[in-house]
């Protein structure tokens, strides 16, 4: 390596002298998304724009489909019910006053055309009274602290409304490419610096764009935890923190004045979660996610110690919409989770329906109309959360949502009460899912989320000078949290320096700054701001910002020599790299299969899940990749797949890992694992290949198929890009290609239409090798298992296989689009078996024998069935 490059790859410690200068962000590398954004929109694909109609449009404008089929209705108080016997008018009149919304769906509609949505947020007088009571109690506490009533009243009267709009997965550069209208609004109200008048906001609004904002972690959960609670998802021994262990561990700042107390049920202080703080200070609260987040593992409200309890929320709306979307597409009984139904993608290419926004922004607009009390609203929009394979389509939801956000913000700033409203426009991180993080630009942009704040210029809580200066300083979600707490909380002005002192500052992070009043130091470091090194955007603090395979993967390989033994975990499927670019490596050449191996593979019990053996998220990622490709070929014979057979997937994974462990046990002195070759016939869409490759790092899959379906080559290439050279293929009729294949197989999976593939697979393997085949409707079929002339029956008769165990899947709905369904949705409960090669019929003398049989006691008896042949085998 040339000497001038060595400082980029050697480990160096950051000293105080390094921090004299300001944090320098790397210039964003060229991005494939820049290529598409440079093409005029009318020359690119676009989602339809159905949002111009106001919410007061006449319901009669919607075609009444009541006569075209059954009608179903829902409200936030009631799930979908059959309302075919009532007209639209009768249904609307019967909606209770406590219902925030109503839905009506007749016949099989398209989501954006005939689904009737009506949002009607009304003031809840009782809740508003409770908020005033809570605020009065806090005022009384301050009075007892010898603070004058006039000072307290003036401070509470200055509380502004706060609108916090988060747009998921948008970096600063991504926003500049695909949110031109919203950026136009920000530039219209930008802060101006003049030689004579200094810093000013001529339009009466101060729009600050914080162009050095950094993430504090990879996912939405970590970054929302910082912005909405000021808390960490890890313990920092340098800080005084409360450690909450109910639910996912949450570590929050301790200390401060005038605590709001502790929730008796959870034991969590009310000084952290911004919604608890807001309610205690008299705010009406709103929380919204533009998808059904119930049971979602990807949201902070279910993955932290906090309990979400707000006054207004559209959560039921999006759950009802998700259920309806699944029902219309025949997937109501599938394993698709309601939280997995996203909009603004190729399956639901729409930001709006029925002429209106999907609901979140309209909820906020109506809440602003209904309540005179101070309001705090947080909405997480996922229009830009598109991780699809096609880069030309990935930005379309963002571009469409740009129009919606621009219209909404234009209306908000034009309201009569707008001068008492602060607007936070923010993203939690850049793109981090799908295929795009392999792009170096995405890896860098991920650390640099879009953050802008629009503040009323004359509001007493705003100091324009510090606010303007902080636009160019290193900032995080912790600073946003501190700033929100400052806006909500009553404060007093100290005589010295005229700095405002918060009266309720318990729970505010020591390491954060108030963006409206305090000036962030120019030499603030990532360490100061609690930004993990692997996500630090400051180039002077990094020793490794080279391209990697995913966001947050750099810095992790910067190890001291000698290299530690490589460790491997079945479930996470992770092990350390063996060669580190730019660093010395041991003289001994290490194999890519060198791992400290866990040889104890627990048998699958009745409560076993796929996640018991592998990183299920990795597998689902590869299966989503397959789905993205097959969805581009409507009308093609889309194969079935192991995703239809969860029990078979679990047992296949267990048997593969068990046999690898058995082979490793024979060579206890070495941690070197040789390749474990799985031969499968019938690639299909690639689901089984992805499962096998996710089972262990030394698995190699050889797939025999004609590859004559239009999506197969694309799926194969995508999986090969995902798993590398461990996936290979033999193109042609497997009835012929298997016979001429020269290598041996260590595990067998027959899943093609060839009626001799199981015979040929046995011929390519030694004693003890497992034979598996695709699940079938009946084990007495005449092709695969034990019907007259079937392959397994013949193999069993000739003594080629033994130790047969068979299983039955639970009933499930088969999608009509799948090849197996033949165009008809149906209920299935397929069956499958495993057998061991006895070594009698295969060419064992040319292939290494593997002795790895199982016992029936290893398996869940509730899953097992007898096979129709001689059950004594």
Coordinates of N, CA, C and O in Angstrom, one line a residue, residues 603-610 612-613 650 863:
X603 N -32.3 -30.8 19.2 CA -33.4 -31.3 18.4 C -34.6 -30.3 18.4 O -34.8 -29.6 19.3
X604 N -35.4 -30.3 17.3 CA -36.5 -29.4 17.2 C -37.7 -29.9 18.0 O -38.2 -31.0 17.8
X605 N -38.1 -29.2 19.1 CA -39.3 -29.6 19.8 C -40.5 -29.0 19.2 O -40.4 -28.2 18.2
X606 N -41.6 -29.2 19.8 CA -42.9 -28.8 19.2 C -43.0 -27.2 19.1 O -43.8 -26.7 18.3
X607 N -42.3 -26.5 20.0 CA -42.4 -25.1 20.0 C -41.2 -24.5 19.2 O -41.0 -23.3 19.3
X608 N -40.4 -25.3 18.5 CA -39.3 -24.8 17.7 C -39.8 -23.8 16.6 O -40.8 -24.0 16.0
X609 N -38.9 -22.9 16.3 CA -39.2 -22.0 15.2 C -37.9 -21.9 14.3 O -36.9 -22.4 14.7
X610 N -38.0 -21.4 13.1 CA -36.9 -21.3 12.3 C -35.8 -20.4 12.9 O -34.6 -20.7 12.8
X612 N -34.9 -20.5 15.8 CA -34.2 -21.3 16.8 C -32.8 -21.7 16.2 O -31.9 -22.1 17.0
X613 N -32.7 -21.7 14.9 CA -31.5 -22.3 14.2 C -30.8 -21.3 13.4 O -29.6 -21.5 13.2
X650 N -37.9 -25.8 9.1 CA -37.3 -26.0 10.4 C -36.5 -27.3 10.4 O -35.3 -27.3 10.8
X863 N -46.1 -33.5 15.1 CA -45.8 -33.2 13.7 C -45.8 -34.5 12.8 O -45.9 -34.4 11.6

